[in-house]
XYZ file of C-alpha atoms in Angstrom:
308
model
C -18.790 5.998 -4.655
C -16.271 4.914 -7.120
C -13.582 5.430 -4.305
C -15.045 3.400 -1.859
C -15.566 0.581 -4.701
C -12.082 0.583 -5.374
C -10.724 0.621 -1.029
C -12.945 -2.443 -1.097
C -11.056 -3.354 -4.629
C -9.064 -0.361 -3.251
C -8.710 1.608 -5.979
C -7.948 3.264 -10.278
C -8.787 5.357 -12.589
C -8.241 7.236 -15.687
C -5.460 6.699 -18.506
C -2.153 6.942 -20.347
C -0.027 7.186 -23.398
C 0.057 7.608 -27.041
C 2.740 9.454 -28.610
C 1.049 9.316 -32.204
C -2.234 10.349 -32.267
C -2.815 10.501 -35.767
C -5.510 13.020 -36.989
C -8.218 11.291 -39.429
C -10.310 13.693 -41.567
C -13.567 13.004 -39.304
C -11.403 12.689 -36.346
C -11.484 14.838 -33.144
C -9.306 17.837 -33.437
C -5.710 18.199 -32.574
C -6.275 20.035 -28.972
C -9.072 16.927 -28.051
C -6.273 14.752 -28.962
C -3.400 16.113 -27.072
C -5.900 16.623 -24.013
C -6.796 12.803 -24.554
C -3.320 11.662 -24.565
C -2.659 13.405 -21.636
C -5.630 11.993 -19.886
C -4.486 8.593 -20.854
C -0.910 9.009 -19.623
C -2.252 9.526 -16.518
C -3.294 6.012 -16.552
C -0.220 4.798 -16.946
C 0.773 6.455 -13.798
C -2.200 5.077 -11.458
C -0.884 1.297 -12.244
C 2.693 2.228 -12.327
C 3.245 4.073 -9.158
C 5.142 2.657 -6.349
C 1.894 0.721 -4.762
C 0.048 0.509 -7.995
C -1.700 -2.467 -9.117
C 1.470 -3.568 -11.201
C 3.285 -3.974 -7.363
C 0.601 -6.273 -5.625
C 2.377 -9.986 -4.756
C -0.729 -11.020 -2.420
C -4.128 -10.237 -0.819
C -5.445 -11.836 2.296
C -8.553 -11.913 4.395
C -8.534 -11.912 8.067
C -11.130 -12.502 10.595
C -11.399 -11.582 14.067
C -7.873 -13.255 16.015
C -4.015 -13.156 15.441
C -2.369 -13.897 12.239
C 1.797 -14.579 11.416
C 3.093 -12.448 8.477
C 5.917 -13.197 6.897
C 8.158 -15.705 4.320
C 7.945 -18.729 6.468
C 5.981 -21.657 4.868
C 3.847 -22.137 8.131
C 2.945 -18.258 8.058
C -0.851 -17.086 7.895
C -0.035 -14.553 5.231
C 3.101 -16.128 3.513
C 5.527 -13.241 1.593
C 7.922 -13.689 -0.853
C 11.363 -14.446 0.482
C 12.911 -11.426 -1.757
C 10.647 -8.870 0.528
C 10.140 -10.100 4.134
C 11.994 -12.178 6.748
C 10.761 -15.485 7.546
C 8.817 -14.091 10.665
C 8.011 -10.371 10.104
C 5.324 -10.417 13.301
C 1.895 -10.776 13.617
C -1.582 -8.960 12.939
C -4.367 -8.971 15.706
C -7.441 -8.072 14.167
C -10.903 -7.149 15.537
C -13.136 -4.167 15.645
C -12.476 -1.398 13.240
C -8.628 -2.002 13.415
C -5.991 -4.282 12.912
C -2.675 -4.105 15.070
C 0.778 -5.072 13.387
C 3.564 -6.304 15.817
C 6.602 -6.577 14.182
C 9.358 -9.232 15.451
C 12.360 -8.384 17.029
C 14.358 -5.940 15.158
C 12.061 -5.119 12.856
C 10.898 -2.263 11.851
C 8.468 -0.181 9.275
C 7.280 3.479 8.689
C 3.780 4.776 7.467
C 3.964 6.559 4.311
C 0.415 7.494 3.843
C 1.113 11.420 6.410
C 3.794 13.224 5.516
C 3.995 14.298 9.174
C 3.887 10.688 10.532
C 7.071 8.834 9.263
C 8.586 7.286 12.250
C 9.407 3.872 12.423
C 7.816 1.761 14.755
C 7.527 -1.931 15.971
C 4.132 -1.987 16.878
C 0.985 0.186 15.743
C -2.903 0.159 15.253
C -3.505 0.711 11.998
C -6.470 2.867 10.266
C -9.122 0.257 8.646
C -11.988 2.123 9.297
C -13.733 4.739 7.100
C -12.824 5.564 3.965
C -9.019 6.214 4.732
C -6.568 3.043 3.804
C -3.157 2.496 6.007
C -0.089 1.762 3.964
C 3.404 0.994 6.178
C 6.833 0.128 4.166
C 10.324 -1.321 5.011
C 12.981 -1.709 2.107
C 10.793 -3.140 -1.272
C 8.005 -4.204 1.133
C 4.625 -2.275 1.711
C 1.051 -3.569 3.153
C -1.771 -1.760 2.965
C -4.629 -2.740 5.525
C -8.347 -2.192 4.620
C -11.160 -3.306 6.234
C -14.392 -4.725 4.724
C -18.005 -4.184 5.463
C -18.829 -7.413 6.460
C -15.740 -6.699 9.416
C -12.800 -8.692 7.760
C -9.177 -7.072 6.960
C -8.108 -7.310 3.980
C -3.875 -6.850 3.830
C -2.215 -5.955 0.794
C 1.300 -7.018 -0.371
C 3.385 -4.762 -2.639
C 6.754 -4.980 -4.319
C 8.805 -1.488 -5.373
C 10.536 -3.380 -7.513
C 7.882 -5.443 -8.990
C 9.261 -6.762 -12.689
C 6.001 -6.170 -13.642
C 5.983 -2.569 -12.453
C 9.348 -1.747 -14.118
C 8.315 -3.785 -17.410
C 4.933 -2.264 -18.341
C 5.011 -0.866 -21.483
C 1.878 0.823 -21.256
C -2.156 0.420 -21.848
C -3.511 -0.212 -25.311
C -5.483 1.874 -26.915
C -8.332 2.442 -29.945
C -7.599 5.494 -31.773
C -9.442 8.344 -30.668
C -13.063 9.089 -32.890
C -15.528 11.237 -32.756
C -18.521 9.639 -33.233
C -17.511 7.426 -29.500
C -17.896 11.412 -27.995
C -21.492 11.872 -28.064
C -24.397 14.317 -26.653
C -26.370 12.522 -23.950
C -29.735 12.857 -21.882
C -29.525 12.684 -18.147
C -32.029 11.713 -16.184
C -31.666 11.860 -12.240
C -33.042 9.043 -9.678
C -34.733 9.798 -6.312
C -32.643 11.038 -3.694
C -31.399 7.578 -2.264
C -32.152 4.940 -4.879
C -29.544 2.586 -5.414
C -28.922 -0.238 -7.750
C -27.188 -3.849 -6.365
C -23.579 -3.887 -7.971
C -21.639 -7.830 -7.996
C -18.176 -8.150 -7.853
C -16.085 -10.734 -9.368
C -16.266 -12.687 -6.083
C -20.298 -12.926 -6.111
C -20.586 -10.019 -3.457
C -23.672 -7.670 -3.854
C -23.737 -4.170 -2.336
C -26.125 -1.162 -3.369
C -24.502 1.500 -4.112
C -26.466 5.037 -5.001
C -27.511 5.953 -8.382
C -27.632 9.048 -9.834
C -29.659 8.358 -13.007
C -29.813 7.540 -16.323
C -27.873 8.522 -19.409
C -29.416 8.427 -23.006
C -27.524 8.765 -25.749
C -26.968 7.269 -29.410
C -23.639 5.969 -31.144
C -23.739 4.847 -34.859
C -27.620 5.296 -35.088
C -28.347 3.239 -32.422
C -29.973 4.206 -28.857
C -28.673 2.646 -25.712
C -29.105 4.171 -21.939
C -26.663 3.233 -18.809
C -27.012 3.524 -15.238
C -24.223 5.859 -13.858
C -23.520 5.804 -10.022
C -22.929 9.524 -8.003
C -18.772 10.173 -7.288
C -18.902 13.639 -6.456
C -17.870 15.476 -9.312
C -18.815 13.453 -11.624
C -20.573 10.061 -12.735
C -18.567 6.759 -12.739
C -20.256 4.099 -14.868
C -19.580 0.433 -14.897
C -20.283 -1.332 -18.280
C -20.143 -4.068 -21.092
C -20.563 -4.409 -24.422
C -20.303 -6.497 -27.501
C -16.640 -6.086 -27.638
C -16.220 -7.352 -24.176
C -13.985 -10.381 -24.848
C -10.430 -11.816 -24.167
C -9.483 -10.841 -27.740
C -10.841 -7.463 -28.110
C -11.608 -5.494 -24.668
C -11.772 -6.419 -20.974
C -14.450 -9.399 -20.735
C -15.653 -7.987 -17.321
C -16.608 -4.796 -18.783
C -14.681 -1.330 -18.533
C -14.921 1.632 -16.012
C -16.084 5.076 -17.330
C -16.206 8.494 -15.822
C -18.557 11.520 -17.156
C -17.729 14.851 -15.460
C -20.971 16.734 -14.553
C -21.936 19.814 -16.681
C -21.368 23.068 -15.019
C -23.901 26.150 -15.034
C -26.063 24.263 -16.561
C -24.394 22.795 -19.443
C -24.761 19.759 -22.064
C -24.225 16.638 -20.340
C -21.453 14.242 -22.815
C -20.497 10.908 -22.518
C -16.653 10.151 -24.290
C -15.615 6.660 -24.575
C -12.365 7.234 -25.875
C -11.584 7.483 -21.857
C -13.655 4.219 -21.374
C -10.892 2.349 -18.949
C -9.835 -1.052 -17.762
C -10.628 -1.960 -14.088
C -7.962 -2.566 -11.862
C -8.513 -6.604 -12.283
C -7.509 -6.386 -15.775
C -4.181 -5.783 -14.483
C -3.912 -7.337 -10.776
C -5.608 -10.705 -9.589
C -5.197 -9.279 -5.993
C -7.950 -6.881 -5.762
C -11.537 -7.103 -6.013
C -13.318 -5.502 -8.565
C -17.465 -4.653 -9.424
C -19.163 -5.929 -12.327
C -21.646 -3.626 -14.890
C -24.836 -4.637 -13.578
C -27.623 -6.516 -16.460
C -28.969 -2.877 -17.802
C -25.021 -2.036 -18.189
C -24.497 -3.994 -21.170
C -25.105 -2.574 -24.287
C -25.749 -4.642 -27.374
C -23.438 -2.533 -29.905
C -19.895 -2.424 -29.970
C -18.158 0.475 -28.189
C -15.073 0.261 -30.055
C -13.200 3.126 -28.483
C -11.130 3.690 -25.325
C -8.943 1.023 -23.601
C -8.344 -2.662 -25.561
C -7.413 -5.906 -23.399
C -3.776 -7.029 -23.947
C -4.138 -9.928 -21.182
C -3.271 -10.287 -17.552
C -0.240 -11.139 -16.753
C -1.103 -12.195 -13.128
């Protein structure tokens, strides 16, 4: 579930850094901490990779027809000058594909199959599904996704982004224990679903799992956690959720699923900034109303403003 959210985002997850995790008396213990702080680093990679969020320059939307790509003014889907010639070619798009032409003597390569690298001028690219088409030439990649209402969306990215080479990593609360609680699950019918809003006023029902229970700092509070396979992803606010303190929109959290029968726990220290804290070129969902909490969840990843 999450990983269909985030192709129609595309998208993130999970966490980075922190080379001083300092141990507090009533703090979680020193192999928790190391584990966390490699957990979090691995955040660090998901926005820094070579089409992470950091790299996006643009996102367009194309309907049904032909579109010109490239750094002339007059192009449908205009690139910066630095990446693309002024006419790179053109993108027909209609039923579950989208075809990109390129112009005369250009070329670019997929990069998404190891065993599918050869350039080529022309080429129907994947947009269907759940699998996402990336193609590259010099700094340049796109990435083609299509939507379920039928529209392509095409994604710019820059290797060498500034911002990409610049970040200097996600910020972070201090790990504490009392943000890694016990919690209550309690499954949904086969099927339910819950409406989810994105930041661009789009609904979609996605499934639900159930409901957590659990209680920080003497206070009860429940959230509705959707099914990802292995474990639960969870959109959700709270009363830190402002420009000064954490992301306004409300953070992403994963909780892995109890094996053979085990305690279900809930650990906000990995509570995680959505991919448009970083990026205003994707499209990201909201924590639906029951999502917010009224306390203050003052663990996991902080809001240090976005820079785009």
């Amino acid at each position: 579930m999450a990983s269909n959210l985030m192709h129609r985002l595309p998208a993130a997850v999970a966490a980075l850094l922190l080379a001083g995790l300092a141990l507090a008396a009533s703090g979680p213990d020193r192999a928790y901490q190391e584990e966390l702080a490699k957990w979090r680093t691995k955040a660090d990679a998901s926005l820094t990779r070579e089409r992470g969020w950091l790299s996006m320059v643009s996102r367009d939307e194309l309907g049904p027809g032909t579109w010109t790509i490239g750094s002339a003014p007059d192009s449908h889907i205009v690139l910066p000058k630095a990446l693309s010639p002024a006419h790179l070619g053109t993108i027909t798009a209609g039923g579950d594909k989208a075809r990109l032409t390129l112009a005369k003597g250009q070329t670019m390569r997929p990069v998404d199959n190891p065993d599918d690298t050869e350039p080529f001028t022309s080429r129907d690219l994947v947009t269907g599904g759940t699998r996402v088409e990336w193609v590259t030439s010099g700094r340049l990649s796109l990435q083609f996704v299509k939507r379920e209402d039928g529209k392509i969306v095409v994604r710019a990215a820059d290797r060498d982004s500034p911002r990409r080479r610049s970040f200097a990593g996600r910020v972070w609360f201090s790990p504490t224990a009392e943000f890694k609680v016990p919690a209550r699950f309690v499954a949904r019918a086969e099927g339910a679903t819950i409406p989810i809003a994105n930041v661009r006023g789009e609904i979609s029902y996605e499934k639900v799992a159930g409901t957590l229970e659990f209680t920080v700092n003497g206070q009860k509070m429940s959230l509705d956690a959707l099914d990802d396979d292995r474990a639960l992803f969870i959109i959700f606010r709270d009363a830190t959720s402002n420009a000064s303190i954490t992301y306004p929109s409300g953070r992403f959290l994963a909780v892995e699923k109890p094996r053979d029968g085990g305690a279900w726990t809930i650990d906000f220290n990995r509570a995680y900034n959505p991919p448009c804290a970083f990026s205003a070129y994707t499209t990201c969902p909201l924590p639906p109303p029951q999502n917010w909490l009224k306390g203050e969840i003052s663990a996991g990843e902080k809001y240090a403003g976005r820079k785009s």
